[in-house]
CSV table of C-alpha atoms in Angstrom, one decimal:
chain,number,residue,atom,x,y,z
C,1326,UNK,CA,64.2,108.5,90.2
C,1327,UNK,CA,64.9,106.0,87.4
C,1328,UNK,CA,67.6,103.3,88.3
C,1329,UNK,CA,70.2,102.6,86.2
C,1330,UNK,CA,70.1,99.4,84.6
C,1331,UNK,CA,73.7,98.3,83.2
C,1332,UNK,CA,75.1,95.4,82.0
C,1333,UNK,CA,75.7,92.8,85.1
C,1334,UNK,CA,79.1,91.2,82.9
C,1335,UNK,CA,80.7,94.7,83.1
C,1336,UNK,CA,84.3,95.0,84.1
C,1337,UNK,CA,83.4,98.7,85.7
C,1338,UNK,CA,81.1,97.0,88.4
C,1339,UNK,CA,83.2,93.7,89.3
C,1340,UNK,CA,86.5,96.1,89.3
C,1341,UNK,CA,84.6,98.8,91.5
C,1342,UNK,CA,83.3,95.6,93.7
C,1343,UNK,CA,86.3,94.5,94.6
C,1344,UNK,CA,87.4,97.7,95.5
C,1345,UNK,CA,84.7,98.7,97.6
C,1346,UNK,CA,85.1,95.3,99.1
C,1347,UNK,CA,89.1,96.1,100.2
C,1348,UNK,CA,88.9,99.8,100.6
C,1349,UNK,CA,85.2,100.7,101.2
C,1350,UNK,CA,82.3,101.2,103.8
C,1351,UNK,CA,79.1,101.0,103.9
C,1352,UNK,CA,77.2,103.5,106.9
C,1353,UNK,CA,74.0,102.8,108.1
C,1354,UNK,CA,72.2,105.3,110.4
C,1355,UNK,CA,71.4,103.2,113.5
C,1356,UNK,CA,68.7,105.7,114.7
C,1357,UNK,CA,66.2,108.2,112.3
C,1358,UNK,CA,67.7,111.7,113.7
C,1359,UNK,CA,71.4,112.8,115.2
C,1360,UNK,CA,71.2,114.0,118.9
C,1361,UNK,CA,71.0,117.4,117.3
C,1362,UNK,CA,67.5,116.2,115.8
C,1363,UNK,CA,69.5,116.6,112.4
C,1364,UNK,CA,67.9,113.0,109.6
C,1365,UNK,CA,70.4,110.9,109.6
C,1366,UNK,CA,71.2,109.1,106.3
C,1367,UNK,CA,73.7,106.1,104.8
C,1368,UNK,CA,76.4,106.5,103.0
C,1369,UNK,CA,79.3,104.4,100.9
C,1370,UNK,CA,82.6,105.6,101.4
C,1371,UNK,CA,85.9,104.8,99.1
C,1372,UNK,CA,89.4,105.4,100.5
C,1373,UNK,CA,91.8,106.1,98.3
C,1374,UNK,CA,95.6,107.4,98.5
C,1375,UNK,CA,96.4,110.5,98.1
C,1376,UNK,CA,98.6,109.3,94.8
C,1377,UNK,CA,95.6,107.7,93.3
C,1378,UNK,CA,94.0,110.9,92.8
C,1379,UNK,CA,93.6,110.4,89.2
C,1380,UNK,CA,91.7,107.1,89.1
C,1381,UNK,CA,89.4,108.4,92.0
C,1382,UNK,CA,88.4,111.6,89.9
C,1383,UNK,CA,87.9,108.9,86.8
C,1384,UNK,CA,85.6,106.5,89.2
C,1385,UNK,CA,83.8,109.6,90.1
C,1386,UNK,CA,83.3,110.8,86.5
C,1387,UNK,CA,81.8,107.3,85.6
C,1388,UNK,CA,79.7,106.9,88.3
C,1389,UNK,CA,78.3,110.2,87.6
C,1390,UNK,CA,77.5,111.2,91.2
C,1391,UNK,CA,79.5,111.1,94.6
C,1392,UNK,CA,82.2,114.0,96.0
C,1393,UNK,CA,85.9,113.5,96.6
C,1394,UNK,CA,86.9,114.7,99.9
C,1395,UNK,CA,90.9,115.3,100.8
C,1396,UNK,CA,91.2,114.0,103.8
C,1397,UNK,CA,93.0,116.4,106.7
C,1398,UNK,CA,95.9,114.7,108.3
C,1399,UNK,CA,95.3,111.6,106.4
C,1400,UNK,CA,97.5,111.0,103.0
C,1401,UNK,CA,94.4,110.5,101.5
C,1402,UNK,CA,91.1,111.0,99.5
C,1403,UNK,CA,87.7,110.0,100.2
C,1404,UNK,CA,84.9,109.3,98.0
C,1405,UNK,CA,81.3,109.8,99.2
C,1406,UNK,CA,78.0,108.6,98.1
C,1407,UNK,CA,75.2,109.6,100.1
C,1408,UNK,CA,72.9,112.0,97.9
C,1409,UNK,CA,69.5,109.2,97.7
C,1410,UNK,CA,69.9,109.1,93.9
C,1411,UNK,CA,73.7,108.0,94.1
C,1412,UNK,CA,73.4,105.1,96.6
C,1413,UNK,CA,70.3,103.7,94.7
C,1414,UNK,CA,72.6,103.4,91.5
C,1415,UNK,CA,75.4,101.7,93.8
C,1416,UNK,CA,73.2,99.4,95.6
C,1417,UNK,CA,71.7,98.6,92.5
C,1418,UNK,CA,75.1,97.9,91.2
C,1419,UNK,CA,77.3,96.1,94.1
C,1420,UNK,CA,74.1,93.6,94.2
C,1421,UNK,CA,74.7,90.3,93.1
C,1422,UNK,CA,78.4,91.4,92.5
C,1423,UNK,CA,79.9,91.0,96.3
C,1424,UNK,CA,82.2,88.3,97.1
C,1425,UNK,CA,82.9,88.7,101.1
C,1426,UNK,CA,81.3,89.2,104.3
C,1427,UNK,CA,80.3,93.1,103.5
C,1428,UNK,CA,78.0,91.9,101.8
C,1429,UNK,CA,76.1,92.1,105.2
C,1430,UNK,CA,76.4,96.1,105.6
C,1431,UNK,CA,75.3,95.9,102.1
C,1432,UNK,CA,72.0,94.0,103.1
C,1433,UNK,CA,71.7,96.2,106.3
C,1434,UNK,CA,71.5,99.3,103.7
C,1435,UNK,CA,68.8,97.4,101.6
C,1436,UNK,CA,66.8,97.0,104.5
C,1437,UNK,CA,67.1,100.9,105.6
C,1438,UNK,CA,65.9,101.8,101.7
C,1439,UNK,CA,63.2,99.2,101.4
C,1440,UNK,CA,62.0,100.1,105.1
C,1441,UNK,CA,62.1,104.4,104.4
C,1442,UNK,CA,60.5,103.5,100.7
C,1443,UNK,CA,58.7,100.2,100.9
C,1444,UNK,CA,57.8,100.3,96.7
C,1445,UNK,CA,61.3,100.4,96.2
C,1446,UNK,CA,61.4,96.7,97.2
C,1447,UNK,CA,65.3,95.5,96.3
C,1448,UNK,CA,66.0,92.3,96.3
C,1449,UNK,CA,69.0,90.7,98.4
C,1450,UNK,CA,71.1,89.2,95.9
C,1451,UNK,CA,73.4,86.7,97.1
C,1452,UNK,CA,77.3,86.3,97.0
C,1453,UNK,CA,78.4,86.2,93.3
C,1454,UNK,CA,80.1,82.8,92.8
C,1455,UNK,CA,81.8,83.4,89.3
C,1456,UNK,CA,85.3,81.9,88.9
C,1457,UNK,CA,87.8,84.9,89.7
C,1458,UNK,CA,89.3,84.9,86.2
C,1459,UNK,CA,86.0,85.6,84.9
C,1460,UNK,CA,85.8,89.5,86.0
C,1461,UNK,CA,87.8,92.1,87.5
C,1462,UNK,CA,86.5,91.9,90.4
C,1463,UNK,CA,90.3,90.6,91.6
C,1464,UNK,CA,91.9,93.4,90.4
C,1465,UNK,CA,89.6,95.8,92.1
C,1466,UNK,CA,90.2,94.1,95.3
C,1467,UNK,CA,94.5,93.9,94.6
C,1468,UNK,CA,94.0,97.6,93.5
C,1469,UNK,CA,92.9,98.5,97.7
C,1470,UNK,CA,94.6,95.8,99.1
C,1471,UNK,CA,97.4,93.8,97.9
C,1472,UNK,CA,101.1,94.4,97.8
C,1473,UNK,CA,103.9,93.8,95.0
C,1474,UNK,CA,107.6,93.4,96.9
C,1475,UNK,CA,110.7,92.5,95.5
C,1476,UNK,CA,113.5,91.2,97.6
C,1477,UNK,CA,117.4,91.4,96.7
C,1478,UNK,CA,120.4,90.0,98.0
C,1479,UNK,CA,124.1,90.2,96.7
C,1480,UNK,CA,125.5,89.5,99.5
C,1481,UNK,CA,126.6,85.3,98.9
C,1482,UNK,CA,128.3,83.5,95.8
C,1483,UNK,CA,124.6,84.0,93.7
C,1484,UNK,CA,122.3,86.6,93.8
C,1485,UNK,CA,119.1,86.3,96.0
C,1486,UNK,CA,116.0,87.6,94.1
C,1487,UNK,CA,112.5,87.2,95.2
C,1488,UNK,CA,109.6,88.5,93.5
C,1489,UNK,CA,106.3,88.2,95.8
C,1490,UNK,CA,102.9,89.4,95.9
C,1491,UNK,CA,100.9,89.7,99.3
C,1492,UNK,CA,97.7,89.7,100.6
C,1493,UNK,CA,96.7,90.5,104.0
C,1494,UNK,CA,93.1,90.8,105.9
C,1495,UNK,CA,91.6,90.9,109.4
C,1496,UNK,CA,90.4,87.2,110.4
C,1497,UNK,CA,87.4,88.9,111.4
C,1498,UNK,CA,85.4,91.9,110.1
C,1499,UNK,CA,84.1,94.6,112.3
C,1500,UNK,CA,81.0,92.6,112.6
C,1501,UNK,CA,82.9,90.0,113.9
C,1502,UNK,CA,82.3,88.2,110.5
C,1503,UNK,CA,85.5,85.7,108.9
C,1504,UNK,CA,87.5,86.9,106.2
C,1505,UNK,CA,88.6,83.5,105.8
C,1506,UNK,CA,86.1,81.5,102.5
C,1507,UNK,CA,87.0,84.1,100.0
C,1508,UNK,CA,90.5,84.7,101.2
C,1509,UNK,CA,90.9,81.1,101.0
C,1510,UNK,CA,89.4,81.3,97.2
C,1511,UNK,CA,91.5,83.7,96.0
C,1512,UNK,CA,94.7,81.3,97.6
C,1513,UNK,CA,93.3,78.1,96.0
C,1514,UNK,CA,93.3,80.4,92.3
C,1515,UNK,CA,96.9,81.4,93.0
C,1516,UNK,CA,97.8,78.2,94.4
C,1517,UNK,CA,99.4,79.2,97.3
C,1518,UNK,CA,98.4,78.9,100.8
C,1519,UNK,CA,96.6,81.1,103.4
C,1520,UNK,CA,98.2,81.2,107.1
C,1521,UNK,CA,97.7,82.7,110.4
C,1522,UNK,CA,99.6,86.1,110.8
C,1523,UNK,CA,99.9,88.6,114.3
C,1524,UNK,CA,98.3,86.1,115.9
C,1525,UNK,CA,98.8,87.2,119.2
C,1526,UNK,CA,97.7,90.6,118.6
C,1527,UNK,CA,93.9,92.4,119.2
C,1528,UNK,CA,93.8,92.0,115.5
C,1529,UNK,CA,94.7,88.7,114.3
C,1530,UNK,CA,95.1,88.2,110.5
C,1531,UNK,CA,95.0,86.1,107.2
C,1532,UNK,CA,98.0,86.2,104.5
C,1533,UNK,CA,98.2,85.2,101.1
C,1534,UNK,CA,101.9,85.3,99.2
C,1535,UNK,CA,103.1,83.8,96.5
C,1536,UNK,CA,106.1,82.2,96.6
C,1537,UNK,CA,106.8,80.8,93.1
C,1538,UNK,CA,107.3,81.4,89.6
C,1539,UNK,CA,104.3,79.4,88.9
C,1540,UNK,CA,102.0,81.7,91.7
C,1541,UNK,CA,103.4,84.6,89.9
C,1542,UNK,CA,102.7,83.7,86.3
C,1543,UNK,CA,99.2,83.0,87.0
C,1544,UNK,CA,98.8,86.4,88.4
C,1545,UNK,CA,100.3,88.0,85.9
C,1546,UNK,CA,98.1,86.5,83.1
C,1547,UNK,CA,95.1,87.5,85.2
C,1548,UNK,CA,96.4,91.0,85.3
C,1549,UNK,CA,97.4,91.2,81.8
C,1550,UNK,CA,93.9,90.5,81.0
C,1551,UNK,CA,92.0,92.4,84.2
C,1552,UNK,CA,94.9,95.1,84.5
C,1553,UNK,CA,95.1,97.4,87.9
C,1554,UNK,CA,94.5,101.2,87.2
C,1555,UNK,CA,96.3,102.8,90.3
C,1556,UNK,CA,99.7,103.9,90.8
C,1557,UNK,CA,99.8,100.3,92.2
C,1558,UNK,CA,99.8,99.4,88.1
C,1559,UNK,CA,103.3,101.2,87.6
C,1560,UNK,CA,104.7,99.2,90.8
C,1561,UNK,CA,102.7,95.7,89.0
C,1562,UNK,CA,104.6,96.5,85.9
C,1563,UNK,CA,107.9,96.9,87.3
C,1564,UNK,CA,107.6,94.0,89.8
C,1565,UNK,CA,106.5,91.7,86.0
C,1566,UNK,CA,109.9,93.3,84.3
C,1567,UNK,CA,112.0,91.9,87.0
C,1568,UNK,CA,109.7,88.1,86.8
C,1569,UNK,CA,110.3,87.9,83.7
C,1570,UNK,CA,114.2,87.7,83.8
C,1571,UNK,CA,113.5,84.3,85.5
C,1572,UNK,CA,112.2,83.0,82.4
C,1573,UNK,CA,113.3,80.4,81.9
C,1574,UNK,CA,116.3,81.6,84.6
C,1575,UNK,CA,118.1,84.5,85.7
C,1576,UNK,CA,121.3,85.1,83.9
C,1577,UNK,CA,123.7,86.3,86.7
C,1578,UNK,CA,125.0,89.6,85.3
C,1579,UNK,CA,125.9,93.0,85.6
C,1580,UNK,CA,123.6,94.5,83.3
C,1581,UNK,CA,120.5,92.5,84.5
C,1582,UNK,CA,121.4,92.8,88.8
C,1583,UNK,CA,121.7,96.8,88.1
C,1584,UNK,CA,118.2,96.7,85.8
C,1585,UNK,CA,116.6,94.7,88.9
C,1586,UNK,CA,118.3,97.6,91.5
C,1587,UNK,CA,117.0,99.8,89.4
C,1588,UNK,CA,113.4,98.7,89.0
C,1589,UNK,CA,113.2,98.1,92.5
C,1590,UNK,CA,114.1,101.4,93.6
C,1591,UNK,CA,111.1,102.9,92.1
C,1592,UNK,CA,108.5,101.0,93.4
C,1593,UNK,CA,105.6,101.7,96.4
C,1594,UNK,CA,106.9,104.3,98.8
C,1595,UNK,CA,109.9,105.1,96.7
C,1596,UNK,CA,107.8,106.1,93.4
C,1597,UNK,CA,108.1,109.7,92.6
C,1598,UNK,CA,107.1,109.7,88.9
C,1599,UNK,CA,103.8,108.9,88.0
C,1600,UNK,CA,102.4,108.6,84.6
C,1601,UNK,CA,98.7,107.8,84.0
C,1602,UNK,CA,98.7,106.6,80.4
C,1603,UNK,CA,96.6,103.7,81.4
C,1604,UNK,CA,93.8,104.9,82.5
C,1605,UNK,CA,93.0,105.4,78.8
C,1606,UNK,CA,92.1,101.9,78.9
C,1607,UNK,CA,89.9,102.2,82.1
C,1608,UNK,CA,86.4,100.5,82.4
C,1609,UNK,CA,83.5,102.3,81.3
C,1610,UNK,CA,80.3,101.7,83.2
C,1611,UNK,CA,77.9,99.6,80.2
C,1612,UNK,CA,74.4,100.3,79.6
């Protein structure tokens, strides 16, 4: 089977990175058969919800290979790879681009295919190292795991009003691996800092939040130029509308209090119109 060879500066592969990175998984068979004495074989799984169903038909379509599952019980879809042609093309294509500690299931996978098929010979690539606002690879990982909110309270002499973007991650990865260098990156770009969170729980976590104007408006310029393509996009854009009544301050009316109300009330779980329109201006995959 011929690989694919694309362009390693695309947008496609450092968006669909960062999204396998928050949202994926990458299965490796531990033993050659099942109980049943079925051949067991690896797969790369993406998670997406149940709303996002446009964007995961459009990865699909550009990847050319993989089948969306809908998940019973679960409010969402899955994407699987594991026909041998598709997870060649992904492996070849996640190498060199990965940023956090999967990268280890990703090695684990290249030692499975070199092992079965010993010509095949891939290379372990290391952790890319490119300055965030150099690729999408940001926006892929915001697109599975980060969180616009917008806070509002009218209840003193001034209205309260706080626009904030969150970021939250297991200290540890299953493989007991920490979360914590390219967390700690992606704080240092937004200048903000990353702190303990449900500390004293089985599952312990890192959080990112930006507190600030300044915090904000670099995330906005990185967006504007690496945009999201989920739903999570519409909730981005409204969450921006409201920011940018704060520039240079907010003017404490009527008219702007009811447009912030009214932003706000559409956003996440409360979105019930969806409009795709941007995924005209989604990534293709460069060769």
């Amino acid at each position: 089977s011929i690989l694919l060879k694309p362009s390693k500066n695309s947008n496609f592969i450092s968006y669909l990175t960062g999204l396998i990175e928050g949202d994926g998984t990458i299965i490796v068979p531990k033993t050659e058969r099942s109980p049943k004495g079925k051949l067991n074989y690896p797969s790369i799984q993406i998670v997406f919800n149940k709303k996002d169903l446009p964007l995961a038909l459009l990865i699909q379509k550009n990847l050319g290979f993989g089948s969306l599952i809908n998940k019973k019980g679960v409010n969402a879809y899955v994407l699987y790879i594991n026909d041998k042609k598709g997870i060649l093309n992904l492996v070849n294509l996640l190498n060199g681009q990965m940023k956090t500690p999967k990268i280890n299931s990703l090695y684990t996978l290249i030692d499975w295919l070199n092992n079965k098929n010993p010509q095949l010979n891939i290379s372990k690539l290391p952790l890319n190292t490119l300055l965030l606002n150099k690729n999408a690879w940001l926006s892929g990982f915001i697109e599975a795991d980060g969180h616009f909110s917008v806070r509002t309270s009218f209840t003193g002499k001034y209205p309260k009003i706080e626009c904030k973007f969150e970021l939250s991650q297991r200290q540890k990865d299953h493989l007991g691996n920490s979360n914590d260098l390219f967390l700690y990156t992606i704080a240092k770009f937004l200048n903000v800092s990353l702190k303990n969170f449900r500390e004293n729980t089985s599952h312990p976590q890192y959080r990112l939040r930006t507190t600030n104007l300044e915090s904000n408006l670099t995330l906005i310029s990185y967006l504007n130029e690496f945009p999201l393509f989920g739903s999570k996009f519409l909730d981005y854009k409204n969450w921006e509308e409201i920011l940018n009544l704060f520039k240079p301050r907010f003017k404490n009316s009527q008219e702007n209090i009811n447009n912030v109300l009214a932003l706000k009330s559409e956003m996440n779980n409360k979105r019930t119109v969806f409009i795709w329109n941007h995924l005209n201006k989604f990534y293709n995959l460069d060769y």
